[in-house]
Amino acid sequence: SQCVSTSVSRRFCASSRQMSVMPAWVIDNYGNNDVLRFTKNASFPVINYPNEVIVKVFAAGLNPLDVSMRGGYGAATMSMQRDPLNIKQSGSEFPLILGRDVSGVIMECGLDVKYFRERDEVWAAIPSWKQGSLAEFVVLSGNEVSHKPKSLSHTEAAAIPYVATTAWSALVNTGGLSKDNCAKKRILILGGSGGVGTFAIQMLKAWGAHVTVTCSQNAEQFLRGLGADHVVDYTAGPVEEPLSAVEKFDLILDNVGGDTEHWALNLLKPWSGAKYVTLVTPFLQNTDRMGIADGMMKTAATVGSKVVKHLVKGVHYRWGFFAPSGPALDEIREMVDAGQIRPVVEETFSFSQVPQAFEKVEKGHARGKTVVQIS
Ligand code: NDP
């Protein structure tokens, strides 16, 4: 009854109502890998707003966030996003479908969707509070979706959106970088070998930056192959020593966290607008632990005091966050189809092997991305 669709798609809409269930991997409570359950009876997604599209999933990328969310990470914040008025009972998010990356085909468009048509091949990063891509179908807002690069298979395309939109949000929106201002910049990526790092290296090299990365010794050749100019092995000893010996940086992207922020900001060029952007923040832990209001207050106080502490030394301290964005993916598609960025798929799994795919991501030491082939 809530299906809002174009006349062209009405027959899809009607058929989707008939197909009111679909195969998916779900969780019914938070926990370890045992909570993952395959079902043929997950609810078929419904278009509730006229700007939404239903995508048939061909491939789904996994991220460390999926493992964390399986364990309950971010549950408080995401409940608020799903149910801002707090009307529903706790646990109403279950059965929950994980999976933040999707590559697939548009099945149905809402009335206001102008940019897509049925059967378009698309890719997207899915907001964390929405049902994910480890399912046959997923519903998304049109502005979260983008046409998939023609040069990539669905499996390859599903390796990119979440890490790419995170890197875009951190480097472009928060870090102020663009294709036009990178040529003379020195960038340091702490943690270059994972999903975000392998994407960020390629994007920054395409924009002409000088890129230094840290990684373990056995990833050095791999990252040089993606374009890294200077590679520092963190397993050989504290990286701050070799990094202090080289010219200072214009921007640092921190994918590692922990004690890095105690020394990394000293590696920035002071009084030049240089920024340290970290992706490892206590934002969701604070709200999980303290509730939304107190957690937000604590977060604001923490980030505020750090910003001021570093500002007086002439450098900028920032937190970076994943931000779903179809328009950012449109720009990234151009770079992919121009051969400037390639997907780095480390391992693929079939739809029946989703628990094994989670185990792989949970082990860490990623060298690129883990992707599940759905159909
Ligand atoms: P991955 O798991 O894909 O990659 C992490 C990489 O870091 C691995 O290759 C690992 O390999 C390497 N690594 C581990 N320890 C170090 C170290 N001390 N120095 C250098 N490299 C190290 O993660 P992602 O790339 O997807 O994400 C990176 C981080 O960013 C994660 O902490 C993630 O939670 C966070 N993130 C935050 C987001 C936000 O919205 N704030 C969004 C996306 C990601 P090895 O151990 O073999 O060295």
Short mmCIF file of C-alpha atoms and ligand atoms in Angstrom, two decimals:
data_model
loop_
_atom_site.label_atom_id
_atom_site.label_comp_id
_atom_site.label_asym_id
_atom_site.label_seq_id
_atom_site.Cartn_x
_atom_site.Cartn_y
_atom_site.Cartn_z
CA SER A 1 0.00 0.00 0.00
CA GLN A 2 2.96 2.35 0.61
CA CYS A 3 4.49 1.58 -2.74
CA VAL A 4 5.11 4.85 -4.60
CA SER A 5 6.17 4.12 -8.14
CA THR A 6 6.12 5.29 -11.72
CA SER A 7 3.66 3.81 -14.16
CA VAL A 8 6.54 2.02 -15.87
CA SER A 9 7.49 0.33 -12.65
CA ARG A 10 4.01 -0.49 -11.42
CA ARG A 11 4.25 -4.02 -12.64
CA PHE A 12 7.58 -4.44 -10.78
CA CYS A 13 5.87 -2.94 -7.76
CA ALA A 14 3.01 -5.37 -8.02
CA SER A 15 5.37 -8.27 -8.46
CA SER A 16 7.48 -7.10 -5.52
CA ARG A 17 4.37 -7.15 -3.33
CA GLN A 18 3.75 -10.70 -4.37
CA MET A 19 7.37 -11.52 -3.61
CA SER A 20 7.01 -10.22 -0.05
CA VAL A 21 9.95 -12.26 1.18
CA MET A 22 13.52 -12.72 -0.03
CA PRO A 23 16.71 -14.58 0.89
CA ALA A 24 19.05 -12.73 3.26
CA TRP A 25 21.58 -13.15 6.04
CA VAL A 26 20.14 -11.60 9.20
CA ILE A 27 20.97 -11.26 12.88
CA ASP A 28 18.27 -11.51 15.58
CA ASN A 29 20.51 -10.28 18.40
CA TYR A 30 24.07 -8.95 18.75
CA GLY A 31 26.97 -11.31 19.30
CA ASN A 32 29.74 -13.31 17.65
CA ASN A 33 29.60 -15.02 14.25
CA ASP A 34 27.02 -17.55 15.52
CA VAL A 35 24.29 -14.89 15.38
CA LEU A 36 24.42 -14.79 11.56
CA ARG A 37 21.38 -16.66 10.22
CA PHE A 38 20.39 -17.39 6.63
CA THR A 39 16.69 -17.07 5.85
CA LYS A 40 14.56 -17.27 2.74
CA ASN A 41 11.87 -15.24 4.50
CA ALA A 42 13.38 -11.79 5.10
CA SER A 43 10.94 -8.94 4.45
CA PHE A 44 11.09 -7.68 0.89
CA PRO A 45 12.09 -3.97 0.92
CA VAL A 46 9.33 -1.44 0.34
CA ILE A 47 9.56 2.01 -1.27
CA ASN A 48 8.25 4.37 1.43
CA TYR A 49 9.37 7.67 -0.09
CA PRO A 50 9.12 8.85 -3.71
CA ASN A 51 12.90 9.37 -3.98
CA GLU A 52 13.70 5.74 -3.17
CA VAL A 53 14.85 2.90 -5.41
CA ILE A 54 14.96 -0.86 -4.92
CA VAL A 55 18.22 -2.45 -6.02
CA LYS A 56 18.69 -6.13 -6.84
CA VAL A 57 22.01 -6.97 -5.18
CA PHE A 58 24.66 -8.71 -7.29
CA ALA A 59 27.59 -8.22 -4.92
CA ALA A 60 28.01 -6.93 -1.35
CA GLY A 61 31.26 -5.64 0.12
CA LEU A 62 32.11 -6.18 3.79
CA ASN A 63 33.84 -3.72 6.12
CA PRO A 64 35.19 -3.86 9.68
CA LEU A 65 32.01 -1.94 10.61
CA ASP A 66 29.91 -5.03 9.77
CA VAL A 67 31.82 -7.10 12.30
CA SER A 68 31.47 -4.32 14.90
CA MET A 69 27.75 -3.88 14.19
CA ARG A 70 27.20 -7.64 14.47
CA GLY A 71 28.51 -7.21 18.04
CA GLY A 72 26.20 -4.26 18.80
CA TYR A 73 28.54 -1.36 18.05
CA GLY A 74 26.65 1.85 17.31
CA ALA A 75 23.31 0.30 18.29
CA ALA A 76 22.16 3.32 20.34
CA THR A 77 22.94 5.87 17.63
CA MET A 78 21.48 3.77 14.84
CA SER A 79 18.27 3.11 16.80
CA MET A 80 17.86 6.87 17.08
CA GLN A 81 18.34 7.26 13.32
CA ARG A 82 15.78 4.53 12.58
CA ASP A 83 13.29 5.68 15.20
CA PRO A 84 13.94 9.34 16.16
CA LEU A 85 10.81 9.61 18.32
CA ASN A 86 11.69 6.45 20.23
CA ILE A 87 8.26 4.93 19.61
CA LYS A 88 9.36 1.36 18.98
CA GLN A 89 10.46 -1.21 21.54
CA SER A 90 14.16 -1.85 21.97
CA GLY A 91 15.27 -4.64 19.65
CA SER A 92 12.87 -3.52 16.91
CA GLU A 93 15.83 -3.33 14.49
CA PHE A 94 15.87 -7.17 14.29
CA PRO A 95 16.03 -9.11 12.07
CA LEU A 96 18.88 -6.84 11.00
CA ILE A 97 20.64 -7.19 7.64
CA LEU A 98 24.33 -6.16 7.58
CA GLY A 99 26.47 -5.23 4.53
CA ARG A 100 27.24 -1.60 3.63
CA ASP A 101 28.45 -1.92 0.00
CA VAL A 102 26.25 -2.84 -2.92
CA SER A 103 26.63 -3.27 -6.64
CA GLY A 104 23.52 -4.31 -8.52
CA VAL A 105 20.64 -3.36 -10.78
CA ILE A 106 17.70 -1.00 -10.20
CA MET A 107 14.45 -2.98 -9.96
CA GLU A 108 12.02 -0.24 -9.13
CA CYS A 109 12.01 3.57 -8.85
CA GLY A 110 9.89 5.89 -6.71
CA LEU A 111 7.83 8.61 -8.39
CA ASP A 112 10.40 11.42 -7.91
CA VAL A 113 13.42 9.43 -9.11
CA LYS A 114 14.67 11.12 -12.29
CA TYR A 115 18.28 10.05 -12.52
CA PHE A 116 17.73 6.26 -12.65
CA ARG A 117 15.57 3.81 -14.53
CA GLU A 118 14.76 0.15 -14.03
CA ARG A 119 17.64 -2.11 -15.10
CA ASP A 120 20.35 0.57 -14.62
CA GLU A 121 23.53 -0.89 -13.14
CA VAL A 122 24.33 0.98 -9.92
CA TRP A 123 26.63 0.99 -6.89
CA ALA A 124 26.15 2.54 -3.47
CA ALA A 125 27.34 2.76 0.11
CA ILE A 126 24.43 2.12 2.45
CA PRO A 127 23.91 4.27 5.59
CA SER A 128 24.57 2.22 8.71
CA TRP A 129 21.03 2.60 10.09
CA LYS A 130 19.43 1.07 6.97
CA GLN A 131 18.97 -2.59 6.11
CA GLY A 132 22.13 -3.77 4.32
CA SER A 133 23.19 -5.58 1.17
CA LEU A 134 23.58 -9.17 2.41
CA ALA A 135 20.21 -9.85 0.82
CA GLU A 136 18.69 -10.24 -2.60
CA PHE A 137 17.24 -6.69 -2.59
CA VAL A 138 17.88 -3.43 -0.75
CA VAL A 139 16.01 -0.09 -0.70
CA LEU A 140 17.99 3.15 -0.88
CA SER A 141 17.45 6.86 -1.45
CA GLY A 142 18.22 7.93 -5.00
CA ASN A 143 20.85 10.39 -3.73
CA GLU A 144 22.83 7.54 -2.14
CA VAL A 145 23.05 5.64 -5.43
CA SER A 146 25.25 6.17 -8.48
CA HIS A 147 25.67 4.52 -11.86
CA LYS A 148 28.30 1.78 -11.54
CA PRO A 149 31.60 2.11 -13.47
CA LYS A 150 31.20 0.32 -16.78
CA SER A 151 34.75 -1.03 -16.60
CA LEU A 152 34.07 -3.03 -13.42
CA SER A 153 32.24 -6.27 -12.69
CA HIS A 154 29.68 -6.17 -9.86
CA THR A 155 32.15 -7.97 -7.58
CA GLU A 156 34.83 -5.37 -8.27
CA ALA A 157 32.39 -2.47 -7.93
CA ALA A 158 31.18 -3.70 -4.52
CA ALA A 159 34.73 -3.30 -3.17
CA ILE A 160 34.70 0.47 -3.51
CA PRO A 161 31.67 2.55 -2.31
CA TYR A 162 31.97 2.47 1.51
CA VAL A 163 35.73 3.02 1.71
CA ALA A 164 35.60 5.50 -1.18
CA THR A 165 32.83 7.67 0.31
CA THR A 166 34.61 7.53 3.68
CA ALA A 167 37.91 8.62 2.11
CA TRP A 168 36.04 11.31 0.12
CA SER A 169 34.28 12.63 3.20
CA ALA A 170 37.53 12.65 5.24
CA LEU A 171 39.88 14.01 2.56
CA VAL A 172 37.61 16.29 0.53
CA ASN A 173 34.85 17.49 2.89
CA THR A 174 36.87 17.50 6.12
CA GLY A 175 40.43 17.74 4.79
CA GLY A 176 39.70 20.33 2.08
CA LEU A 177 41.55 18.42 -0.66
CA SER A 178 40.46 18.40 -4.31
CA LYS A 179 41.87 17.36 -7.64
CA ASP A 180 42.99 20.97 -8.17
CA ASN A 181 44.93 21.60 -4.96
CA CYS A 182 46.89 18.36 -4.35
CA ALA A 183 49.80 18.77 -6.75
CA LYS A 184 52.26 20.19 -4.25
CA LYS A 185 50.86 18.51 -1.16
CA ARG A 186 52.56 15.91 1.00
CA ILE A 187 50.04 13.47 2.47
CA LEU A 188 50.64 10.79 5.11
CA ILE A 189 48.26 7.82 5.38
CA LEU A 190 48.62 5.90 8.63
CA GLY A 191 47.47 2.35 7.78
CA GLY A 192 47.70 2.10 3.99
CA SER A 193 47.00 -1.59 3.35
CA GLY A 194 43.30 -1.91 4.27
CA GLY A 195 40.14 -0.89 2.44
CA VAL A 196 40.30 2.86 3.10
CA GLY A 197 44.08 3.06 2.65
CA THR A 198 44.25 1.23 -0.69
CA PHE A 199 41.53 3.50 -2.08
CA ALA A 200 42.94 6.76 -0.61
CA ILE A 201 46.45 6.12 -1.99
CA GLN A 202 45.08 5.77 -5.52
CA MET A 203 42.77 8.79 -5.32
CA LEU A 204 45.52 11.06 -3.95
CA LYS A 205 48.04 9.85 -6.53
CA ALA A 206 45.50 10.49 -9.30
CA TRP A 207 45.26 14.07 -7.96
CA GLY A 208 49.04 14.47 -8.04
CA ALA A 209 49.85 14.43 -4.30
CA HIS A 210 53.03 12.97 -2.81
CA VAL A 211 51.84 10.01 -0.72
CA THR A 212 53.64 8.44 2.25
CA VAL A 213 52.05 5.41 3.94
CA THR A 214 52.65 3.21 6.95
CA CYS A 215 52.00 -0.53 6.75
CA SER A 216 53.59 -3.79 7.77
CA GLN A 217 56.68 -4.93 5.87
CA ASN A 218 54.86 -7.57 3.80
CA ALA A 219 52.50 -4.95 2.31
CA GLU A 220 55.24 -2.63 1.06
CA GLN A 221 55.43 -3.84 -2.55
CA PHE A 222 51.64 -4.04 -2.76
CA LEU A 223 51.27 -0.38 -1.77
CA ARG A 224 54.09 0.78 -4.03
CA GLY A 225 52.17 -0.96 -6.81
CA LEU A 226 49.14 1.23 -5.99
CA GLY A 227 51.33 4.33 -6.33
CA ALA A 228 52.65 5.08 -2.80
CA ASP A 229 55.81 7.20 -3.05
CA HIS A 230 57.26 6.42 0.36
CA VAL A 231 56.45 3.41 2.54
CA VAL A 232 57.31 3.11 6.24
CA ASP A 233 57.17 -0.32 7.91
CA TYR A 234 55.49 -0.07 11.30
CA THR A 235 56.64 -3.55 12.32
CA ALA A 236 60.29 -2.42 12.23
CA GLY A 237 59.89 -0.03 15.19
CA PRO A 238 58.06 3.19 16.10
CA VAL A 239 57.12 4.93 12.83
CA GLU A 240 57.30 8.39 14.36
CA GLU A 241 61.12 8.21 14.23
CA PRO A 242 61.58 7.70 10.45
CA LEU A 243 58.57 9.98 9.78
CA SER A 244 60.08 12.81 11.88
CA ALA A 245 63.21 12.66 9.73
CA VAL A 246 61.37 13.55 6.49
CA GLU A 247 59.77 16.80 5.31
CA LYS A 248 56.58 17.66 7.21
CA PHE A 249 53.09 16.90 5.85
CA ASP A 250 50.10 18.97 4.68
CA LEU A 251 47.55 16.35 5.69
CA ILE A 252 47.49 13.12 7.68
CA LEU A 253 44.70 10.53 7.27
CA ASP A 254 44.71 8.24 10.30
CA ASN A 255 43.17 4.77 9.77
CA VAL A 256 44.94 3.30 12.79
CA GLY A 257 44.09 5.37 15.88
CA GLY A 258 45.21 4.47 19.40
CA ASP A 259 48.35 6.36 20.38
CA THR A 260 48.92 7.81 16.89
CA GLU A 261 47.35 11.13 17.82
CA HIS A 262 49.93 11.65 20.58
CA TRP A 263 52.72 12.09 18.01
CA ALA A 264 51.21 12.38 14.51
CA LEU A 265 50.23 16.06 14.76
CA ASN A 266 53.91 16.96 15.29
CA LEU A 267 54.53 15.74 11.73
CA LEU A 268 52.30 18.46 10.22
CA LYS A 269 53.59 21.77 8.79
CA PRO A 270 52.52 24.30 11.45
CA TRP A 271 50.68 27.56 10.64
CA SER A 272 49.98 26.47 7.08
CA GLY A 273 46.43 25.11 7.38
CA ALA A 274 47.72 21.52 7.72
CA LYS A 275 45.18 18.99 9.02
CA TYR A 276 45.16 15.69 10.87
CA VAL A 277 41.93 13.74 10.09
CA THR A 278 41.31 10.56 12.06
CA LEU A 279 38.72 7.93 11.18
CA VAL A 280 39.13 6.23 14.54
CA THR A 281 36.87 8.17 16.89
CA PRO A 282 35.01 7.36 20.11
CA PHE A 283 31.76 8.87 18.77
CA LEU A 284 29.62 5.71 18.64
CA GLN A 285 31.18 4.14 21.75
CA ASN A 286 30.24 7.27 23.70
CA THR A 287 26.58 7.13 22.66
CA ASP A 288 26.43 3.34 23.12
CA ARG A 289 27.84 3.67 26.64
CA MET A 290 26.29 6.90 27.85
CA GLY A 291 23.11 7.27 25.79
CA ILE A 292 22.51 9.78 23.03
CA ALA A 293 22.41 13.06 25.00
CA ASP A 294 25.32 12.42 27.37
CA GLY A 295 27.32 10.64 24.67
CA MET A 296 26.94 13.61 22.29
CA MET A 297 27.96 16.03 25.06
CA LYS A 298 31.02 13.95 25.90
CA THR A 299 31.91 13.71 22.19
CA ALA A 300 31.57 17.48 21.68
CA ALA A 301 33.70 18.18 24.76
CA THR A 302 36.40 15.70 23.69
CA VAL A 303 36.70 16.87 20.11
CA GLY A 304 36.42 20.54 21.15
CA SER A 305 39.29 20.32 23.63
CA LYS A 306 41.49 18.46 21.15
CA VAL A 307 40.80 20.98 18.38
CA VAL A 308 41.80 23.87 20.69
CA LYS A 309 44.84 22.06 22.07
CA HIS A 310 46.25 21.59 18.57
CA LEU A 311 45.07 24.92 17.14
CA VAL A 312 47.39 26.82 19.48
CA LYS A 313 50.26 24.82 17.93
CA GLY A 314 49.16 25.89 14.43
CA VAL A 315 47.64 22.58 13.21
CA HIS A 316 44.07 21.37 12.75
CA TYR A 317 42.64 18.30 14.46
CA ARG A 318 39.51 16.74 12.88
CA TRP A 319 37.36 13.63 13.05
CA GLY A 320 36.40 12.01 9.74
CA PHE A 321 33.24 9.99 9.13
CA PHE A 322 31.68 7.82 6.49
CA ALA A 323 29.08 9.84 4.55
CA PRO A 324 26.94 8.06 1.93
CA SER A 325 26.90 10.07 -1.30
CA GLY A 326 25.78 9.26 -4.82
CA PRO A 327 27.37 12.46 -6.20
CA ALA A 328 30.78 11.53 -4.69
CA LEU A 329 30.45 8.07 -6.27
CA ASP A 330 29.69 9.74 -9.63
CA GLU A 331 33.07 11.50 -9.46
CA ILE A 332 34.80 8.33 -8.31
CA ARG A 333 33.23 6.41 -11.23
CA GLU A 334 34.92 8.81 -13.66
CA MET A 335 38.29 8.11 -12.05
CA VAL A 336 37.68 4.34 -12.13
CA ASP A 337 36.58 4.31 -15.76
CA ALA A 338 39.60 6.49 -16.64
CA GLY A 339 41.85 3.78 -15.16
CA GLN A 340 43.07 6.00 -12.30
CA ILE A 341 41.61 3.85 -9.53
CA ARG A 342 41.30 0.08 -9.52
CA PRO A 343 39.34 -2.07 -7.10
CA VAL A 344 41.46 -4.09 -4.69
CA VAL A 345 39.52 -7.31 -4.05
CA GLU A 346 41.48 -9.50 -1.68
CA GLU A 347 38.99 -12.37 -1.39
CA THR A 348 35.50 -13.23 -2.64
CA PHE A 349 32.92 -15.49 -1.02
CA SER A 350 29.63 -16.94 -2.25
CA PHE A 351 26.28 -16.01 -0.66
CA SER A 352 26.31 -19.29 1.28
CA GLN A 353 29.72 -18.40 2.78
CA VAL A 354 28.78 -15.14 4.53
CA PRO A 355 29.96 -16.40 7.97
CA GLN A 356 33.37 -17.28 6.47
CA ALA A 357 33.52 -13.81 4.91
CA PHE A 358 32.90 -12.27 8.36
CA GLU A 359 35.64 -14.48 9.83
CA LYS A 360 38.05 -13.21 7.19
CA VAL A 361 37.29 -9.56 7.95
CA GLU A 362 37.39 -10.20 11.71
CA LYS A 363 40.92 -11.66 11.48
CA GLY A 364 42.20 -8.23 10.39
CA HIS A 365 45.38 -7.72 8.34
CA ALA A 366 43.27 -6.77 5.32
CA ARG A 367 45.03 -6.23 2.01
CA GLY A 368 42.14 -4.55 0.24
CA LYS A 369 38.53 -5.75 0.38
CA THR A 370 36.37 -8.79 1.05
CA VAL A 371 33.34 -9.18 -1.25
CA VAL A 372 30.31 -11.51 -1.19
CA GLN A 373 28.78 -12.52 -4.53
CA ILE A 374 25.01 -12.56 -4.08
CA SER A 375 23.76 -13.57 -7.52
P1 NDP B 1 40.77 -2.54 7.22
O1 NDP B 1 40.57 -3.57 8.26
O2 NDP B 1 40.41 -2.82 5.81
O3 NDP B 1 42.31 -2.10 7.22
C1 NDP B 1 43.07 -1.83 8.35
C2 NDP B 1 44.55 -1.97 7.89
O4 NDP B 1 45.44 -1.39 8.83
C3 NDP B 1 44.98 -3.42 7.70
O5 NDP B 1 45.52 -3.55 6.41
C4 NDP B 1 46.04 -3.62 8.77
O6 NDP B 1 46.99 -4.57 8.29
C5 NDP B 1 46.60 -2.22 8.93
N1 NDP B 1 47.20 -1.91 10.22
C6 NDP B 1 46.88 -2.42 11.44
N2 NDP B 1 47.63 -1.83 12.40
C7 NDP B 1 48.43 -0.93 11.77
C8 NDP B 1 49.42 -0.01 12.23
N3 NDP B 1 49.73 0.12 13.53
N4 NDP B 1 50.03 0.78 11.33
C9 NDP B 1 49.73 0.69 10.00
N5 NDP B 1 48.80 -0.18 9.51
C10 NDP B 1 48.16 -0.97 10.40
O7 NDP B 1 40.03 -1.23 7.72
P2 NDP B 1 39.45 0.00 6.84
O8 NDP B 1 40.51 0.47 5.92
O9 NDP B 1 38.14 -0.35 6.29
O10 NDP B 1 39.22 1.07 7.98
C11 NDP B 1 40.34 1.67 8.64
C12 NDP B 1 39.89 2.22 9.99
O11 NDP B 1 38.99 3.29 9.80
C13 NDP B 1 39.16 1.19 10.87
O12 NDP B 1 39.54 1.42 12.21
C14 NDP B 1 37.70 1.55 10.67
O13 NDP B 1 36.92 1.18 11.78
C15 NDP B 1 37.79 3.06 10.53
N6 NDP B 1 36.68 3.61 9.75
C16 NDP B 1 35.98 4.62 10.31
C17 NDP B 1 34.94 5.20 9.62
C18 NDP B 1 34.22 6.35 10.23
O14 NDP B 1 33.10 6.68 9.78
N7 NDP B 1 34.79 7.01 11.23
C19 NDP B 1 34.53 4.70 8.30
C20 NDP B 1 35.39 3.67 7.77
C21 NDP B 1 36.42 3.14 8.50
P3 NDP B 1 48.12 -5.25 9.25
O15 NDP B 1 47.44 -5.52 10.57
O16 NDP B 1 48.52 -6.53 8.56
O17 NDP B 1 49.22 -4.26 9.32
#
